[in-house]
CSV table of C-alpha atoms and ligand atoms in Angstrom, one decimal:
chain,number,residue,atom,x,y,z
A,1,UNK,CA,0.2,0.2,0.3
A,2,UNK,CA,2.7,2.5,1.1
A,3,UNK,CA,4.6,1.9,-2.6
A,4,UNK,CA,1.7,2.9,-4.4
A,5,UNK,CA,0.7,5.7,-2.4
A,6,UNK,CA,4.4,6.3,-2.8
A,7,UNK,CA,4.2,6.5,-6.6
A,8,UNK,CA,0.9,8.7,-6.4
A,9,UNK,CA,2.9,11.1,-4.5
A,10,UNK,CA,5.9,11.1,-6.5
A,11,UNK,CA,3.6,11.8,-9.5
A,12,UNK,CA,1.3,14.6,-7.7
A,13,UNK,CA,4.0,16.1,-6.9
A,14,UNK,CA,7.4,14.9,-8.3
A,15,UNK,CA,9.3,18.5,-8.4
A,16,UNK,CA,7.9,19.8,-4.8
A,17,UNK,CA,9.6,16.9,-2.9
A,18,UNK,CA,12.3,17.6,-1.1
A,19,UNK,CA,13.1,14.8,1.2
A,20,UNK,CA,11.7,11.5,2.6
A,21,UNK,CA,12.1,10.6,6.2
A,22,UNK,CA,11.9,6.3,6.7
A,23,UNK,CA,9.6,5.4,10.1
A,24,UNK,CA,12.3,5.3,12.5
A,25,UNK,CA,12.3,1.7,14.7
A,26,UNK,CA,11.6,4.3,17.7
A,27,UNK,CA,9.4,7.6,18.2
A,28,UNK,CA,12.1,10.1,17.4
A,29,UNK,CA,12.6,12.0,20.5
A,30,UNK,CA,15.6,13.8,21.8
A,31,UNK,CA,18.6,15.1,20.1
A,32,UNK,CA,20.2,12.3,19.3
A,33,UNK,CA,17.1,11.3,17.3
A,34,UNK,CA,16.5,14.7,15.7
A,35,UNK,CA,19.9,14.8,14.3
A,36,UNK,CA,18.8,11.0,12.5
A,37,UNK,CA,15.9,12.4,11.0
A,38,UNK,CA,17.8,15.7,9.7
A,39,UNK,CA,20.6,13.5,8.6
A,40,UNK,CA,17.4,11.4,6.5
A,41,UNK,CA,16.2,14.7,5.0
A,42,UNK,CA,19.3,15.8,3.9
A,43,UNK,CA,19.5,12.4,2.3
A,44,UNK,CA,22.5,10.9,4.4
B,1,UNK,CA,-3.0,-4.0,34.3
B,2,UNK,CA,-6.0,-2.9,34.9
B,3,UNK,CA,-7.9,-3.4,32.1
B,4,UNK,CA,-11.6,-1.9,33.0
B,5,UNK,CA,-14.7,-1.3,30.7
B,6,UNK,CA,-14.6,-2.2,26.7
B,7,UNK,CA,-16.5,1.1,25.2
B,8,UNK,CA,-19.5,-0.8,24.5
B,9,UNK,CA,-19.6,-1.7,28.3
B,10,UNK,CA,-19.1,2.1,29.2
B,11,UNK,CA,-21.7,2.9,26.9
B,12,UNK,CA,-24.2,0.2,28.1
B,13,UNK,CA,-23.1,1.8,31.5
B,14,UNK,CA,-24.9,5.2,30.3
B,15,UNK,CA,-28.2,4.6,29.3
B,16,UNK,CA,-28.7,8.8,28.5
B,17,UNK,CA,-25.3,9.0,26.7
B,18,UNK,CA,-26.1,11.5,23.8
B,19,UNK,CA,-23.3,13.5,22.6
B,20,UNK,CA,-20.0,11.6,21.7
B,21,UNK,CA,-16.8,14.0,21.3
B,22,UNK,CA,-13.6,12.7,20.1
B,23,UNK,CA,-10.1,14.2,20.4
B,24,UNK,CA,-6.9,14.0,20.5
B,25,UNK,CA,-3.5,14.8,18.5
B,26,UNK,CA,-3.6,15.7,14.7
B,27,UNK,CA,-3.6,12.3,12.8
B,28,UNK,CA,-4.3,9.6,15.4
B,29,UNK,CA,-7.2,8.4,13.8
B,30,UNK,CA,-10.3,10.5,15.7
B,31,UNK,CA,-12.0,10.7,12.6
B,32,UNK,CA,-11.6,6.7,11.6
B,33,UNK,CA,-12.4,6.0,15.8
B,34,UNK,CA,-15.3,8.4,15.8
B,35,UNK,CA,-17.0,7.0,13.0
B,36,UNK,CA,-16.5,3.3,14.4
B,37,UNK,CA,-18.0,4.4,17.1
B,38,UNK,CA,-20.9,5.5,15.2
B,39,UNK,CA,-21.6,2.5,13.3
B,40,UNK,CA,-21.3,0.7,16.5
B,41,UNK,CA,-24.0,3.0,18.1
B,42,UNK,CA,-26.1,2.2,14.8
B,43,UNK,CA,-25.8,-1.3,15.2
B,44,UNK,CA,-26.9,-0.9,18.5
B,45,UNK,CA,-30.1,0.6,17.4
B,46,UNK,CA,-29.5,4.1,18.0
B,47,UNK,CA,-29.9,6.5,15.2
B,48,UNK,CA,-27.0,8.0,15.1
B,49,UNK,CA,-25.4,11.1,13.2
B,50,UNK,CA,-21.4,11.2,12.8
B,51,UNK,CA,-20.8,15.2,12.7
B,52,UNK,CA,-17.9,16.9,11.6
B,53,UNK,CA,-16.8,20.3,11.3
B,54,UNK,CA,-13.4,19.8,10.0
B,55,UNK,CA,-12.6,22.0,6.8
B,56,UNK,CA,-11.0,18.9,5.3
B,57,UNK,CA,-13.5,16.3,4.2
B,58,UNK,CA,-12.3,13.9,6.5
B,59,UNK,CA,-15.6,11.8,6.9
B,60,UNK,CA,-16.4,11.3,3.3
B,61,UNK,CA,-12.7,10.2,3.0
B,62,UNK,CA,-13.0,7.7,5.8
B,63,UNK,CA,-16.4,6.4,4.3
B,64,UNK,CA,-15.3,6.7,0.8
B,65,UNK,CA,-18.8,8.6,-0.2
B,66,UNK,CA,-19.5,12.4,-0.7
B,67,UNK,CA,-21.0,14.3,2.2
B,68,UNK,CA,-19.4,17.2,1.6
B,69,UNK,CA,-21.9,20.2,2.4
B,70,UNK,CA,-24.7,18.0,1.5
B,71,UNK,CA,-26.4,18.2,4.7
B,72,UNK,CA,-27.3,15.5,6.6
B,73,UNK,CA,-26.6,12.5,4.7
B,74,UNK,CA,-27.8,8.4,5.3
B,75,UNK,CA,-24.5,6.9,4.7
B,76,UNK,CA,-24.7,3.9,1.9
B,77,UNK,CA,-24.8,0.6,3.2
B,78,UNK,CA,-25.7,0.9,6.7
B,79,UNK,CA,-28.9,1.6,8.7
B,80,UNK,CA,-29.6,4.0,11.3
B,81,UNK,CA,-26.2,5.7,10.5
B,82,UNK,CA,-26.5,9.3,9.2
B,83,UNK,CA,-23.0,11.8,8.4
B,84,UNK,CA,-23.0,15.7,8.6
B,85,UNK,CA,-19.6,17.4,7.2
B,86,UNK,CA,-20.6,20.9,7.6
B,87,UNK,CA,-19.2,23.7,5.3
B,88,UNK,CA,-18.1,26.5,7.7
B,89,UNK,CA,-17.3,28.6,5.3
B,90,UNK,CA,-21.2,29.0,4.6
B,91,UNK,CA,-21.6,29.6,8.3
B,92,UNK,CA,-19.1,32.3,8.8
B,93,UNK,CA,-20.2,34.3,5.6
B,94,UNK,CA,-24.2,34.1,7.0
B,95,UNK,CA,-22.7,35.9,10.3
B,96,UNK,CA,-20.9,38.7,8.5
B,97,UNK,CA,-24.2,39.1,6.8
B,98,UNK,CA,-25.8,39.3,9.9
B,99,UNK,CA,-23.2,41.1,12.1
B,100,UNK,CA,-23.5,44.1,9.1
B,101,UNK,CA,-27.5,44.3,9.8
B,102,UNK,CA,-27.1,44.3,13.7
B,103,UNK,CA,-23.8,46.8,13.4
B,104,UNK,CA,-26.0,49.0,10.7
B,105,UNK,CA,-28.9,48.9,13.2
B,106,UNK,CA,-26.5,49.9,16.2
B,107,UNK,CA,-24.9,52.5,14.4
B,108,UNK,CA,-28.3,54.0,13.0
B,109,UNK,CA,-29.7,54.2,16.5
B,110,UNK,CA,-26.8,56.0,18.1
B,111,UNK,CA,-26.9,58.2,14.9
B,112,UNK,CA,-23.2,57.3,13.6
B,113,UNK,CA,-23.1,58.1,10.2
B,114,UNK,CA,-20.6,55.6,8.7
B,115,UNK,CA,-20.7,52.0,6.9
B,116,UNK,CA,-20.0,49.0,9.0
B,117,UNK,CA,-18.7,46.6,6.1
B,118,UNK,CA,-15.0,47.4,7.0
B,119,UNK,CA,-15.4,46.9,10.7
B,120,UNK,CA,-17.1,43.4,10.2
B,121,UNK,CA,-14.5,42.3,7.9
B,122,UNK,CA,-11.7,43.1,10.3
B,123,UNK,CA,-13.6,41.7,13.2
B,124,UNK,CA,-14.4,38.5,11.8
B,125,UNK,CA,-11.2,37.4,9.8
B,126,UNK,CA,-9.5,35.5,12.3
B,127,UNK,CA,-9.7,31.6,13.5
B,128,UNK,CA,-11.7,32.7,16.4
B,129,UNK,CA,-14.7,34.0,14.1
B,130,UNK,CA,-14.6,30.6,12.5
B,131,UNK,CA,-14.4,28.6,15.4
B,132,UNK,CA,-17.4,30.4,17.0
B,133,UNK,CA,-18.8,29.1,13.8
B,134,UNK,CA,-18.1,25.9,14.2
B,135,UNK,CA,-19.3,25.8,17.7
B,136,UNK,CA,-22.7,27.0,16.8
B,137,UNK,CA,-23.2,24.7,14.2
B,138,UNK,CA,-22.4,22.2,16.1
B,139,UNK,CA,-25.0,23.4,18.9
B,140,UNK,CA,-27.1,24.0,16.7
B,141,UNK,CA,-27.6,20.3,15.5
B,142,UNK,CA,-27.3,18.7,18.5
B,143,UNK,CA,-30.2,21.0,19.5
B,144,UNK,CA,-32.4,20.0,16.8
B,145,UNK,CA,-32.4,16.8,18.3
B,146,UNK,CA,-33.7,14.6,15.6
B,147,UNK,CA,-31.0,11.8,16.6
B,148,UNK,CA,-30.9,9.0,19.9
B,149,UNK,CA,-27.1,9.9,19.4
B,150,UNK,CA,-24.6,12.3,18.0
B,151,UNK,CA,-21.0,11.8,17.5
B,152,UNK,CA,-18.5,14.3,17.1
B,153,UNK,CA,-15.3,13.8,15.0
B,154,UNK,CA,-13.8,16.9,16.6
B,155,UNK,CA,-10.8,19.3,15.2
B,156,UNK,CA,-7.6,18.5,16.3
B,157,UNK,CA,-6.6,19.3,20.4
B,158,UNK,CA,-5.4,23.1,20.0
B,159,UNK,CA,-8.7,23.7,18.3
B,160,UNK,CA,-10.8,22.1,20.1
B,161,UNK,CA,-9.6,23.5,22.9
B,162,UNK,CA,-9.8,27.3,22.1
B,163,UNK,CA,-13.4,26.2,20.8
B,164,UNK,CA,-14.8,25.5,24.4
B,165,UNK,CA,-12.7,28.5,25.9
B,166,UNK,CA,-14.6,30.3,23.1
B,167,UNK,CA,-17.7,29.1,24.3
B,168,UNK,CA,-16.9,30.9,28.0
B,169,UNK,CA,-15.9,34.1,26.0
B,170,UNK,CA,-18.8,34.4,24.2
B,171,UNK,CA,-21.3,33.7,27.1
B,172,UNK,CA,-19.2,36.3,29.0
B,173,UNK,CA,-19.5,38.7,26.0
B,174,UNK,CA,-23.3,37.9,25.8
B,175,UNK,CA,-24.1,39.1,29.6
B,176,UNK,CA,-22.3,42.0,29.5
B,177,UNK,CA,-23.8,43.2,25.9
B,178,UNK,CA,-27.7,42.6,27.7
B,179,UNK,CA,-26.7,43.9,30.8
B,180,UNK,CA,-25.2,47.0,28.8
B,181,UNK,CA,-28.3,47.4,26.2
B,182,UNK,CA,-30.7,47.1,29.0
B,183,UNK,CA,-29.5,50.2,30.6
B,184,UNK,CA,-29.3,52.1,27.8
B,185,UNK,CA,-32.8,51.1,27.3
B,186,UNK,CA,-34.1,52.2,30.8
B,187,UNK,CA,-32.0,55.0,30.4
B,188,UNK,CA,-33.9,56.1,27.4
B,189,UNK,CA,-37.2,55.0,29.4
B,190,UNK,CA,-36.6,57.1,32.0
B,191,UNK,CA,-35.6,60.1,30.1
B,192,UNK,CA,-38.4,60.1,27.6
B,193,UNK,CA,-41.6,61.7,27.4
B,194,UNK,CA,-43.7,59.4,25.2
B,195,UNK,CA,-42.7,56.5,27.7
B,196,UNK,CA,-45.4,53.9,26.4
B,197,UNK,CA,-43.9,54.6,22.7
B,198,UNK,CA,-40.6,54.0,24.3
B,199,UNK,CA,-41.8,51.1,26.3
B,200,UNK,CA,-42.8,48.7,23.2
B,201,UNK,CA,-39.6,49.8,21.6
B,202,UNK,CA,-37.8,48.3,24.2
B,203,UNK,CA,-39.7,45.3,24.5
B,204,UNK,CA,-39.3,44.8,20.7
B,205,UNK,CA,-35.8,45.9,20.6
B,206,UNK,CA,-33.9,43.6,17.8
B,207,UNK,CA,-30.4,43.9,19.4
B,208,UNK,CA,-31.5,43.2,22.7
B,209,UNK,CA,-33.9,40.3,21.5
B,210,UNK,CA,-30.9,38.6,19.4
B,211,UNK,CA,-28.8,38.8,22.4
B,212,UNK,CA,-30.9,37.5,24.9
B,213,UNK,CA,-31.6,33.8,21.8
B,214,UNK,CA,-28.3,33.7,21.7
B,215,UNK,CA,-27.4,33.4,25.4
B,216,UNK,CA,-30.0,31.0,25.7
B,217,UNK,CA,-28.6,28.7,23.2
B,218,UNK,CA,-25.2,28.9,24.7
B,219,UNK,CA,-26.9,28.6,28.1
B,220,UNK,CA,-28.7,25.4,27.0
B,221,UNK,CA,-25.1,24.1,24.9
B,222,UNK,CA,-23.0,24.7,28.3
B,223,UNK,CA,-25.7,22.6,30.6
B,224,UNK,CA,-25.6,19.4,27.8
B,225,UNK,CA,-21.9,19.7,27.4
B,226,UNK,CA,-21.2,19.4,31.5
B,227,UNK,CA,-23.7,16.9,31.8
B,228,UNK,CA,-21.9,13.4,32.8
B,229,UNK,CA,-25.2,11.5,32.0
B,230,UNK,CA,-25.7,12.9,28.1
B,231,UNK,CA,-22.0,13.8,27.5
B,232,UNK,CA,-18.8,12.2,27.3
B,233,UNK,CA,-15.2,13.2,25.6
B,234,UNK,CA,-12.9,10.5,24.2
B,235,UNK,CA,-9.4,10.7,24.0
B,236,UNK,CA,-7.8,8.7,20.9
B,237,UNK,CA,-3.9,8.3,20.8
B,238,UNK,CA,-1.3,6.3,19.4
B,239,UNK,CA,0.8,3.6,21.6
B,240,UNK,CA,3.6,6.6,21.1
B,241,UNK,CA,5.1,9.4,23.5
B,242,UNK,CA,4.0,12.7,21.6
B,243,UNK,CA,0.1,11.7,21.4
B,244,UNK,CA,0.3,10.4,25.0
B,245,UNK,CA,1.6,13.3,26.4
B,246,UNK,CA,-1.4,15.3,24.0
B,247,UNK,CA,-4.4,13.4,25.8
B,248,UNK,CA,-2.6,13.9,29.8
B,249,UNK,CA,-2.6,17.6,28.5
B,250,UNK,CA,-6.0,17.6,26.6
B,251,UNK,CA,-7.8,15.8,30.1
B,252,UNK,CA,-6.5,18.5,32.0
B,253,UNK,CA,-8.3,21.2,29.9
B,254,UNK,CA,-11.5,19.4,29.2
B,255,UNK,CA,-12.1,18.8,33.0
B,256,UNK,CA,-11.5,22.7,33.6
B,257,UNK,CA,-14.2,23.4,31.6
B,258,UNK,CA,-16.5,20.6,33.1
B,259,UNK,CA,-16.6,18.6,30.6
B,260,UNK,CA,-17.5,14.9,31.4
B,261,UNK,CA,-14.7,12.4,30.1
B,262,UNK,CA,-15.3,8.9,28.6
B,263,UNK,CA,-11.9,7.1,28.1
B,264,UNK,CA,-9.3,6.1,26.0
B,265,UNK,CA,-8.9,4.7,22.9
B,266,UNK,CA,-5.5,3.1,22.0
B,267,UNK,CA,-5.8,3.2,18.0
B,268,UNK,CA,-3.2,1.7,15.2
B,269,UNK,CA,-2.2,-0.8,17.7
B,270,UNK,CA,0.0,-3.8,16.1
B,271,UNK,CA,-1.9,-7.4,16.6
B,272,UNK,CA,1.4,-9.0,18.0
B,273,UNK,CA,0.2,-12.2,18.1
B,274,UNK,CA,0.4,-12.4,14.6
B,275,UNK,CA,3.8,-12.5,14.3
B,276,UNK,CA,6.7,-15.1,15.3
B,277,UNK,CA,8.9,-12.6,17.1
B,278,UNK,CA,11.6,-15.2,17.3
B,279,UNK,CA,11.8,-14.6,13.4
B,280,UNK,CA,10.7,-11.4,12.7
B,281,UNK,CA,13.4,-8.7,11.7
B,282,UNK,CA,14.7,-6.6,14.6
B,283,UNK,CA,13.3,-3.0,13.5
B,284,UNK,CA,9.6,-4.7,13.4
B,285,UNK,CA,10.9,-6.7,17.0
B,286,UNK,CA,12.1,-3.5,18.1
B,287,UNK,CA,8.9,-1.2,16.9
B,288,UNK,CA,6.5,-4.2,18.7
B,289,UNK,CA,8.7,-3.7,22.1
B,290,UNK,CA,8.3,0.3,21.9
B,291,UNK,CA,4.3,-0.1,21.7
B,292,UNK,CA,4.0,-2.7,24.4
B,293,UNK,CA,6.2,-0.3,26.9
B,294,UNK,CA,3.7,2.6,25.9
B,295,UNK,CA,1.1,0.6,26.1
B,296,UNK,CA,2.0,-0.1,29.3
B,297,UNK,CA,2.4,3.5,29.5
B,298,UNK,CA,-0.8,4.6,28.6
B,299,UNK,CA,-2.4,2.0,31.4
B,300,UNK,CA,-0.7,3.3,34.2
B,301,UNK,CA,-1.5,7.0,33.5
B,302,UNK,CA,-4.8,6.4,33.1
B,303,UNK,CA,-6.0,3.1,35.1
B,304,UNK,CA,-9.4,1.6,34.3
B,305,UNK,CA,-10.0,4.2,31.6
B,306,UNK,CA,-8.7,2.5,28.3
B,307,UNK,CA,-11.7,1.4,26.7
B,308,UNK,CA,-10.3,-0.2,23.6
B,309,UNK,CA,-7.2,-1.0,21.9
B,310,UNK,CA,-8.0,-0.7,18.1
B,311,UNK,CA,-5.9,-2.8,15.5
B,312,UNK,CA,-3.6,-1.3,12.7
B,313,UNK,CA,-5.0,-2.4,10.0
B,314,UNK,CA,-2.9,-3.9,7.1
B,315,UNK,CA,-4.0,-0.7,4.7
B,316,UNK,CA,-5.7,2.2,5.7
B,317,UNK,CA,-9.0,2.9,6.7
B,318,UNK,CA,-11.9,3.2,3.9
B,319,UNK,CA,-15.3,2.2,3.6
B,320,UNK,CA,-17.6,1.2,5.6
B,321,UNK,CA,-17.1,-2.3,5.9
B,322,UNK,CA,-13.5,-1.5,7.2
B,323,UNK,CA,-14.9,0.6,9.5
B,324,UNK,CA,-17.4,-1.9,10.5
B,325,UNK,CA,-14.8,-3.9,11.5
B,326,UNK,CA,-13.5,-1.6,14.0
B,327,UNK,CA,-16.5,-1.0,15.5
B,328,UNK,CA,-16.1,-4.7,16.1
B,329,UNK,CA,-13.1,-4.1,18.3
B,330,UNK,CA,-14.8,-1.4,20.3
B,331,UNK,CA,-16.9,-4.3,22.1
B,332,UNK,CA,-14.0,-6.1,23.3
B,333,UNK,CA,-11.5,-4.5,26.2
B,334,UNK,CA,-8.3,-3.4,25.8
B,335,UNK,CA,-6.0,-6.5,26.4
B,336,UNK,CA,-4.1,-6.5,29.7
C,401,ATP,N1,-6.7,1.4,13.2
C,401,ATP,C1,-6.3,2.1,11.8
C,401,ATP,N2,-5.6,0.8,10.6
C,401,ATP,C2,-4.9,1.5,9.9
C,401,ATP,N3,-5.2,2.7,9.3
C,401,ATP,C3,-5.3,3.9,9.9
C,401,ATP,C4,-5.9,3.1,11.3
C,401,ATP,N4,-6.4,4.7,11.9
C,401,ATP,C5,-6.3,5.5,11.0
C,401,ATP,N5,-5.7,5.2,10.4
C,401,ATP,C6,-5.2,6.1,8.8
C,401,ATP,O1,-4.1,7.1,9.4
C,401,ATP,C7,-4.8,8.3,8.6
C,401,ATP,C8,-5.2,9.1,9.5
C,401,ATP,O2,-6.7,8.5,10.5
C,401,ATP,P1,-7.2,9.9,10.8
C,401,ATP,O3,-7.8,10.6,9.6
C,401,ATP,O4,-8.3,9.1,11.1
C,401,ATP,O5,-7.0,10.5,11.7
C,401,ATP,P2,-7.4,12.1,12.5
C,401,ATP,O6,-7.0,12.1,14.1
C,401,ATP,O7,-9.0,12.1,12.3
C,401,ATP,O8,-7.0,13.2,11.5
C,401,ATP,P3,-6.6,14.8,11.5
C,401,ATP,O9,-5.9,15.4,13.0
C,401,ATP,O10,-5.8,15.5,10.6
C,401,ATP,O11,-8.1,15.0,11.4
C,401,ATP,C9,-5.9,7.5,7.8
C,401,ATP,O12,-5.2,7.7,6.5
C,401,ATP,C10,-6.4,6.5,8.2
C,401,ATP,O13,-7.3,5.7,7.2
C,402,MG,MG1,-9.9,14.0,11.3
């Protein structure tokens, strides 16, 4: 299902997508986790 | 772990329950859970309305049927179940027109030769005004009394809080307005030579009349909203820290407004018995461990008040059939 909606999002918003953030194996809380989110966002 | 009542048992324990509200952090499943609750109530034989004042057409999406701006609409495939998705912008427009009328009248009485349009525009172009309109729309529906039960899928938490807050502001403003209007009018009566004519005019004063009407209906609404036999506010959360924190805050707010609380419903619980955790990937194992931890936290924070664990479905929730499936889960107490 996620793949299907990812395709929809790519089709509808293609050039507007500036990053994707994965679902982490724990809720992002605290500075260390935020750094991870930022890294993912910046394509690291 | 304290298990307590199921949602269905809670409903059965309150035969007078008529107004159900669902709140929680954005995106936790308020629309889905309130839809499931409405579905259950309709199955139990109550003529049920599920209403939303959310400007996003969420009920239409959840049921995969179009309700937007169509008034009270029977939900296809269900019995006793109706949906209402109110277009608040219409109400806001109506209010603006009404305000222009009232202020014009006021300015005319006071002999002030200006047009009220720009004032009204400034006074009404703000979110609080829209929220007041939502609140009034909701109250209107509640007071019509065409249904046995009303379920409200509320807007996200900060919104609802301000909405509840608005009703207090509104009330104070009305009381003041009525008082000053009465004073002004009685002064006029004292100073007047043709007392009878003026007395008659006062009795028919349109501004005073409408202020009193408005106060009557907010008073009535407050009475209904604070009656624990008739009203219950439910909190939807995910087994995660941030949504739980929102519920904790929300509970104190709702209590501060004397709105009776119903209980907590945990949504998107992964049915862990479906996995062989010995063989599952560490990622999944970690996720499920996290969930179990937060489920424990929820039961500790709200002992005896957790009314259901709703499963995370294989796909997103769309259509009556899936909603009915979640309604099933509302019949069972949350697992320990
Ligand atoms: N138990 C569930 N299983 C699978 N998907 C779910 C479940 N509950 C909710 N969802 C999905 O999660 C998304 C958000 O749900 P929903 O719209 O009900 O949240 P909400 O709290 O009403 O959001 P908002 O704050 O925007 O009003 C939807 O796509 C919905 O289909
Ligand atoms: Mg919603």
